[in-house]
XYZ file of C-alpha atoms in Angstrom:
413
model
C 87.260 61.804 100.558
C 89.287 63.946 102.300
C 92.628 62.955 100.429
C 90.635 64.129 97.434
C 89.720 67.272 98.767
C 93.447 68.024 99.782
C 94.502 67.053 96.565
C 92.017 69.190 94.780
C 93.250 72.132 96.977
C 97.229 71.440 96.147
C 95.897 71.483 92.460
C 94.167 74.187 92.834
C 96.636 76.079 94.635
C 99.219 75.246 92.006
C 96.989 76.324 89.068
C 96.190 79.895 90.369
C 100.033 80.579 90.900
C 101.156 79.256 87.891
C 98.711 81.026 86.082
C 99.476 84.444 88.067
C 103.165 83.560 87.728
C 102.497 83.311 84.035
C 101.311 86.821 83.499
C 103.885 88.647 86.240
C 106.351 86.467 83.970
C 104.951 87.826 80.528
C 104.740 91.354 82.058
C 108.575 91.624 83.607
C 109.706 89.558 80.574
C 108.725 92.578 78.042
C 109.637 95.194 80.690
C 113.485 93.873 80.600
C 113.791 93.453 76.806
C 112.350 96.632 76.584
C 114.906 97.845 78.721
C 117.996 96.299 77.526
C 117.200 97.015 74.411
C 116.843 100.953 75.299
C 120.226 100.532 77.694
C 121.962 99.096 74.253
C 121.344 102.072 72.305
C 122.068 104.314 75.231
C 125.279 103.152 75.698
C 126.132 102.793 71.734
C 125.044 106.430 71.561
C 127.472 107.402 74.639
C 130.566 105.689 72.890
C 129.670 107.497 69.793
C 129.531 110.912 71.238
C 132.032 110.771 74.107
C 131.115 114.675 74.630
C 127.812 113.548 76.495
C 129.915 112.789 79.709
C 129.536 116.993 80.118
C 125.820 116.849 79.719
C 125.700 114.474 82.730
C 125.118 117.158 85.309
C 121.957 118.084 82.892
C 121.225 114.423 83.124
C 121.457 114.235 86.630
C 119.389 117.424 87.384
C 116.687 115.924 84.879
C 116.727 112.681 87.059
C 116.225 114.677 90.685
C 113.601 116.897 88.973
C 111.848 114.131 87.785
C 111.418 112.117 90.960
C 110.794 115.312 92.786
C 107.862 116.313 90.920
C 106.626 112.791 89.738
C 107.990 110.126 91.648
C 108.381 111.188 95.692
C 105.710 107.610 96.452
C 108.508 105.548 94.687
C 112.022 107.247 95.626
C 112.439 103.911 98.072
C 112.777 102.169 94.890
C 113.861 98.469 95.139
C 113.673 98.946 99.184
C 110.091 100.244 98.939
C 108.944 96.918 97.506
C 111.099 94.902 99.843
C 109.079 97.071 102.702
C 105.419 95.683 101.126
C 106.784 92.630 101.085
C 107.313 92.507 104.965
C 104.642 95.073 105.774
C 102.146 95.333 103.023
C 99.938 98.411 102.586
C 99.813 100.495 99.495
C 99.896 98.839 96.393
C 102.954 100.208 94.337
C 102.143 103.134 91.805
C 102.192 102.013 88.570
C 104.659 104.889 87.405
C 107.706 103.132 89.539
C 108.160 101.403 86.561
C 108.396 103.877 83.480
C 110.152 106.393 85.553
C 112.787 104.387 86.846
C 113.321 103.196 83.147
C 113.634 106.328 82.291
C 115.786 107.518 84.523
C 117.882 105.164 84.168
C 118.723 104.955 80.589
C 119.260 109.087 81.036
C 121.947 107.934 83.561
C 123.686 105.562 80.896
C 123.545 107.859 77.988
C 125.043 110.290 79.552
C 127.681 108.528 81.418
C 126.806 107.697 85.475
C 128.400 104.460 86.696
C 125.276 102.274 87.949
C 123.856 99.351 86.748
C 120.453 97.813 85.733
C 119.185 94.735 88.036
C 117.377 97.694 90.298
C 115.394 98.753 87.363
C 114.386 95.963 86.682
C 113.362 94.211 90.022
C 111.433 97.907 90.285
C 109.535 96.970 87.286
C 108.920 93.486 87.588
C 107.143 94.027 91.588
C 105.263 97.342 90.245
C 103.697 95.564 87.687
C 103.281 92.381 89.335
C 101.573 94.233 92.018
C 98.887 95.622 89.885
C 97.435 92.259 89.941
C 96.940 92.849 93.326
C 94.246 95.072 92.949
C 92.296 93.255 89.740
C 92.397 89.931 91.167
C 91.929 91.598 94.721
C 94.394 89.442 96.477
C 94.961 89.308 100.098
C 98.000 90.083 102.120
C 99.914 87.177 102.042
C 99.248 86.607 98.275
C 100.392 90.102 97.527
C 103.632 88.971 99.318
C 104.227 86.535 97.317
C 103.262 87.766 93.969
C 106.265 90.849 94.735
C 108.576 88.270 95.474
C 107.877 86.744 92.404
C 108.293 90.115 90.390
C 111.556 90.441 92.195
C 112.412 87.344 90.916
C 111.095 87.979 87.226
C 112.986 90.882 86.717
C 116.417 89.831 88.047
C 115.746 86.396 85.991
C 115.168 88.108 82.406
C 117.968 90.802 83.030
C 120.663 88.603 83.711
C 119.694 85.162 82.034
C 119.400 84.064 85.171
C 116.233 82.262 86.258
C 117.058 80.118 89.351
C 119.723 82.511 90.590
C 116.726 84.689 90.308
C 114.286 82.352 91.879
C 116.369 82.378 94.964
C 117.486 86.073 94.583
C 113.436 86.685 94.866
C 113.020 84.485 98.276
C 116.542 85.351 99.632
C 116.752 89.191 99.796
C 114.019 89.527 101.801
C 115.835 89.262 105.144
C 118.689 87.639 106.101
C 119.117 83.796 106.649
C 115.829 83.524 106.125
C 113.541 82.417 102.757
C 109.856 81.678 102.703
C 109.691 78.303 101.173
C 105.480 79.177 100.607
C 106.938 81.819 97.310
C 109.204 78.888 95.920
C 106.837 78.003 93.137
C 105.248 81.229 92.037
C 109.514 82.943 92.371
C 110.428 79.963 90.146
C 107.978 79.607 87.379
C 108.236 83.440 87.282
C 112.281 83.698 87.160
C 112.022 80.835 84.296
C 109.291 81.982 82.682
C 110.542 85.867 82.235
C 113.778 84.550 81.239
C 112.417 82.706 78.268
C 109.754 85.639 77.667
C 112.902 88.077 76.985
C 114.636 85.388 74.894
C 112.201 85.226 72.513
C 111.636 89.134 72.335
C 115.403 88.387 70.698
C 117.324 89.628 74.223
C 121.097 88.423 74.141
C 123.078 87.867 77.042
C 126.761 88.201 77.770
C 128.557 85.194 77.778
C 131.437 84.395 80.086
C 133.839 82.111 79.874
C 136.098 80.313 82.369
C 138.627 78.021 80.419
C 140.656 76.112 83.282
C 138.774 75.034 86.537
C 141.335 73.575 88.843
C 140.799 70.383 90.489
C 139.845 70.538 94.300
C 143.085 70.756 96.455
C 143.681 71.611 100.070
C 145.489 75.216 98.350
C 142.317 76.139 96.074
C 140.143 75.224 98.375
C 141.785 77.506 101.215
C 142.647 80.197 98.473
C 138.758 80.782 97.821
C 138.332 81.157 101.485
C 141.264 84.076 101.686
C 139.597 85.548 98.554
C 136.059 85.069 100.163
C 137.053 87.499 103.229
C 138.591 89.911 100.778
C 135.174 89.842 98.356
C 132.926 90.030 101.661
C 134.903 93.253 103.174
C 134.488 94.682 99.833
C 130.908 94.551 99.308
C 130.407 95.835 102.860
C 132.216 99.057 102.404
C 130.735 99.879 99.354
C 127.546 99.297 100.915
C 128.535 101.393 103.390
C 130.134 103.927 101.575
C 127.130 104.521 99.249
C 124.758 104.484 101.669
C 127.309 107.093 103.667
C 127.601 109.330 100.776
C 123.366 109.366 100.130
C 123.452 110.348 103.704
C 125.646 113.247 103.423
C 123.821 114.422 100.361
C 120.526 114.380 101.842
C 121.907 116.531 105.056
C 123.792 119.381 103.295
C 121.594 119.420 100.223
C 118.004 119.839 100.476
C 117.241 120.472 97.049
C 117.327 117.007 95.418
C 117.949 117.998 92.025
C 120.939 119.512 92.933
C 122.629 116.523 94.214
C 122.858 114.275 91.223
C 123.905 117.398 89.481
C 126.743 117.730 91.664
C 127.908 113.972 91.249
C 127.578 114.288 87.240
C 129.833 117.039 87.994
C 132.463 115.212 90.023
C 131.831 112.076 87.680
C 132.546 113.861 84.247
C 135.525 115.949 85.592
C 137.007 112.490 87.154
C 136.644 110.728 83.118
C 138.346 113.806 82.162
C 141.040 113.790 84.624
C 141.958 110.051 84.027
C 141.332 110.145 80.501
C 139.650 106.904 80.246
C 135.803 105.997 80.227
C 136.191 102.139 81.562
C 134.730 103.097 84.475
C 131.727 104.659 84.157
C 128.089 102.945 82.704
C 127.992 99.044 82.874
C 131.602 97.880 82.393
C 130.845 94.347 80.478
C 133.855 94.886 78.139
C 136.214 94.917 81.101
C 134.339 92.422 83.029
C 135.146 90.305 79.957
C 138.655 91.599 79.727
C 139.114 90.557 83.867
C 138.278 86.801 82.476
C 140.978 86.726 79.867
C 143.695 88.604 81.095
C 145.661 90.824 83.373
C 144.396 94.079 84.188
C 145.552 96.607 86.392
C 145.413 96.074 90.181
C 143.937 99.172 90.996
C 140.205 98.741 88.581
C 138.098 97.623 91.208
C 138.982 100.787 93.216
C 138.107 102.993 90.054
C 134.485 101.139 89.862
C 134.019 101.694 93.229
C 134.615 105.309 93.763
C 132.469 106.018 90.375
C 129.625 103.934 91.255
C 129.574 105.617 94.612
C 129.690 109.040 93.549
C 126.763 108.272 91.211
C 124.451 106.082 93.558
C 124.863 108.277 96.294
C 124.195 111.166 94.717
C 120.551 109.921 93.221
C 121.484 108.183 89.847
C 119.430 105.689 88.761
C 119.907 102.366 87.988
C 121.061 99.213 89.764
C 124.478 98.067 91.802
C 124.434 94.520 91.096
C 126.613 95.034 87.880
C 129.240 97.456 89.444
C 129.438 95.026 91.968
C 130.065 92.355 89.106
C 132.738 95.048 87.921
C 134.442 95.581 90.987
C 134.314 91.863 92.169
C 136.281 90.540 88.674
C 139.001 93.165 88.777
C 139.997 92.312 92.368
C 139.678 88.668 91.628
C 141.643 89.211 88.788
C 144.728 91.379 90.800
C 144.154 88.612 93.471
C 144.916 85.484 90.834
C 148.723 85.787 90.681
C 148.730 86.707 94.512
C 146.775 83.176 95.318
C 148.609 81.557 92.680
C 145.072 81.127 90.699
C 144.163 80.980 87.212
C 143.397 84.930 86.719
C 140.035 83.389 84.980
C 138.912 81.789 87.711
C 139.277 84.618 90.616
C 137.560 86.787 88.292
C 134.605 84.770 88.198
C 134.286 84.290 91.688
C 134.728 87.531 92.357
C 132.155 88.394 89.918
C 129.811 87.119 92.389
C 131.010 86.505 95.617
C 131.325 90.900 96.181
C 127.853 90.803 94.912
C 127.128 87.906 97.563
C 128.533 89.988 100.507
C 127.133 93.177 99.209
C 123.617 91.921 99.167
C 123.681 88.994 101.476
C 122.619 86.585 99.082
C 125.037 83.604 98.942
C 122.354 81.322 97.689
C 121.481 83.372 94.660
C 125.252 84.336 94.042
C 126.097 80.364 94.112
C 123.614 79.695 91.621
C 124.011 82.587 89.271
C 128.315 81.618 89.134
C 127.014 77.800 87.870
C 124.470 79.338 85.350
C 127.089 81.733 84.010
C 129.992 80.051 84.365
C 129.340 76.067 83.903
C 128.499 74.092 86.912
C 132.421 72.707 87.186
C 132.755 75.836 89.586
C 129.858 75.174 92.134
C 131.978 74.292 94.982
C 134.640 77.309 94.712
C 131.904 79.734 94.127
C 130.115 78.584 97.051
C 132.677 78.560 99.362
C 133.591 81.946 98.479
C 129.673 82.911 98.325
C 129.557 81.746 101.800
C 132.752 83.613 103.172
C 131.615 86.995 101.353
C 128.707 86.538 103.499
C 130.023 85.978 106.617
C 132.380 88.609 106.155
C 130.130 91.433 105.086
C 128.300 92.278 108.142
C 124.781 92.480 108.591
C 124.399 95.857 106.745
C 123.979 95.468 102.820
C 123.517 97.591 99.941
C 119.390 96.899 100.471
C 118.654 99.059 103.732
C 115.088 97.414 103.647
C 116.115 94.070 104.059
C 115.423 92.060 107.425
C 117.879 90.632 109.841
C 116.122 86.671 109.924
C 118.848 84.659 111.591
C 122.069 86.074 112.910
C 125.099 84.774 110.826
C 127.089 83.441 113.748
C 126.610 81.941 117.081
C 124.943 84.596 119.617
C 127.197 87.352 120.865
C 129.644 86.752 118.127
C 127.580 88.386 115.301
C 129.948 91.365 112.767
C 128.475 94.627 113.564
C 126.999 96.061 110.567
């Protein structure tokens, strides 16, 4: 009798989160096609009209005004929900999510450097948490049911679902995942993935021709490029979050500071007379898997993306990261005597591994994109990245779980 009851609970238990799973899955799903689909005309539009880089101090004041009047509960953005996750106790405003969409396909028409996975983890846990309040769930369900927004939108933005399964369970805090939000972060990461497929979403595909075999030099050449990924990703963390800082000290007015960076930002394109390095950057992350580019692109992304995060654009890091980590795996391929391919990809997501201290996630998302052939070499790198990066990522909200070495030996953040 008992067995019966315990296996009537498992069921159940695994009923109610498939089913909410199911609906967080069907609501993220739509939010990301949605949104890509808006982001795709935004950024045709922008390469149309190359004249709308000098609207993006407009753009940018729009974007502080906008938050400053409407949306001063949800500024914390992809933090805030990673803060009710640990510490629940407002439900997230419903408005997180059309006002960060809209924000951030301002800051892509007109020009900013910033990505998109933010927007849509902020939409995926804002409407996943309104389920919160009409099924009236309790604390620890509400935990889990963000996670599993988390992992819904990162899933159906990338293509992505068990890099996002993990990504929802893994950001949380560091060296630590709750194994209890496994389920409900994996039928929602798979299910949101296929949701946004079949509202007719396409995904960029990447391509890695030549894997090496596994050799004492490729093997020790990811680990060289692993330290050099992992101190990248911590000084842009650091550097972004620097810059927000300064803003936020000399500039009261909030408006005025995204104004200012659309400033800097449009007078930069003009000075260099190129636009590769401002909105998403897939054609050169393509180009970085193909062939040569110059050494110095991954410094461009950088300084661009900083400028516009840290001066209140909207949008996401993850794919500047996947910028910047290509074109330095791509300079570093000849130096490491690696196919240029290969680097690329690793870098691709070993900077986004150290940046956001999610080796797990980063692993998984190189086999998904890139064929499973380079599990091992992305992992090692991952892993590296990780270890290299400090304790202080581009997510301020996240947790320190576990240190990342012995005691006393721990990177200072």
């Amino acid at each position: 009798m008992h067995r019966l009851s315990a296996l009537t609970d498992l069921l159940q238990h695994l009923l109610k989160w498939l089913l909410l799973a199911f609906v967080v899955a069907v609501l993220a799903g739509t939010a990301s096609a949605g949104f890509l689909f808006a982001l795709e005309w935004a950024t045709a539009t922008r390469l149309a009209h190359a004249w709308l880089i000098w609207l993006l101090p407009v753009a940018g004041f729009a974007v502080g005004w906008l938050y400053l009047r409407y949306g001063s509960s949800v500024e914390g953005g992809a933090n805030l929900l990673i803060d009710e996750i640990h510490d629940p106790k407002k439900i997230i405003p419903l408005r997180m999510a059309p006002l960060v969409l809209g924000a951030t396909v301002i800051s892509h028409l007109f020009g900013a450097s910033v990505g998109r996975e933010g927007t849509a983890v902020q939409m995926g846990g804002a409407l996943a948490d309104q389920l919160t309040r009409m099924f009236r769930l309790n604390n620890e369900d509400r935990r889990i049911i963000l996670m599993a927004g988390i992992s819904a939108g990162f899933a159906s933005v990338f293509g992505t679902p068990l890099a996002g399964a993990i990504f929802g369970l893994e950001v949380l805090a560091i060296g630590r995942l709750r194994y209890e939000a496994m389920l409900p972060c994996l039928a929602a990461a798979v299910i949101a993935d296929q949701v946004g497929l079949l509202w007719g979403v396409q995904h960029t595909h990447y391509a890695v021709p030549l894997i090496p075999a596994l050799s004492a030099w490729t093997l020790s050449a990811m680990v060289i490029a692993g330290v050099l990924f992992g101190v990248t990703g911590k000084l842009f963390a650091q550097a972004t979050h620097g810059l927000s800082g300064l803003m936020k000290r000399k500039i009261a007015y909030a408006p005025l500071r995204p104004l200012i960076g659309g400033l800097a930002v449009a007078v930069a394109v003009w000075l260099l007379g190129t636009d590769k390095y401002i909105g998403l950057g897939i054609p050169t992350i393509v180009d970085a898997l193909k062939e040569p580019l110059p050494a110095w692109d991954f410094l461009g992304k950088m300084a661009f993306t900083i400028v516009s995060l840290g001066t209140g654009f909207k949008g996401g890091e993850v794919t500047p990261l996947f910028f910047i980590g290509a074109t330095l795996g791509n300079a570093l391929g000849p130096l490491l005597h690696q196919p240029v391919a290969l680097l690329a990809a690793i870098g691709f997501v070993a900077v986004f591994a150290g940046a956001a201290n999610t080796p797990i996630a980063s692993t998984l998302m190189a086999m998904e994109l890139f064929g499973a052939e380079i599990g091992v070499y992305a992992a090692i790198a991952c892993v590296v990245a990780y270890l290299f990066s400090g304790h202080a990522g581009i997510y301020r909200a996240q947790r320190g779980g576990h240190a990342k070495r012995s005691a006393h030996q721990d990177l200072e953040p």
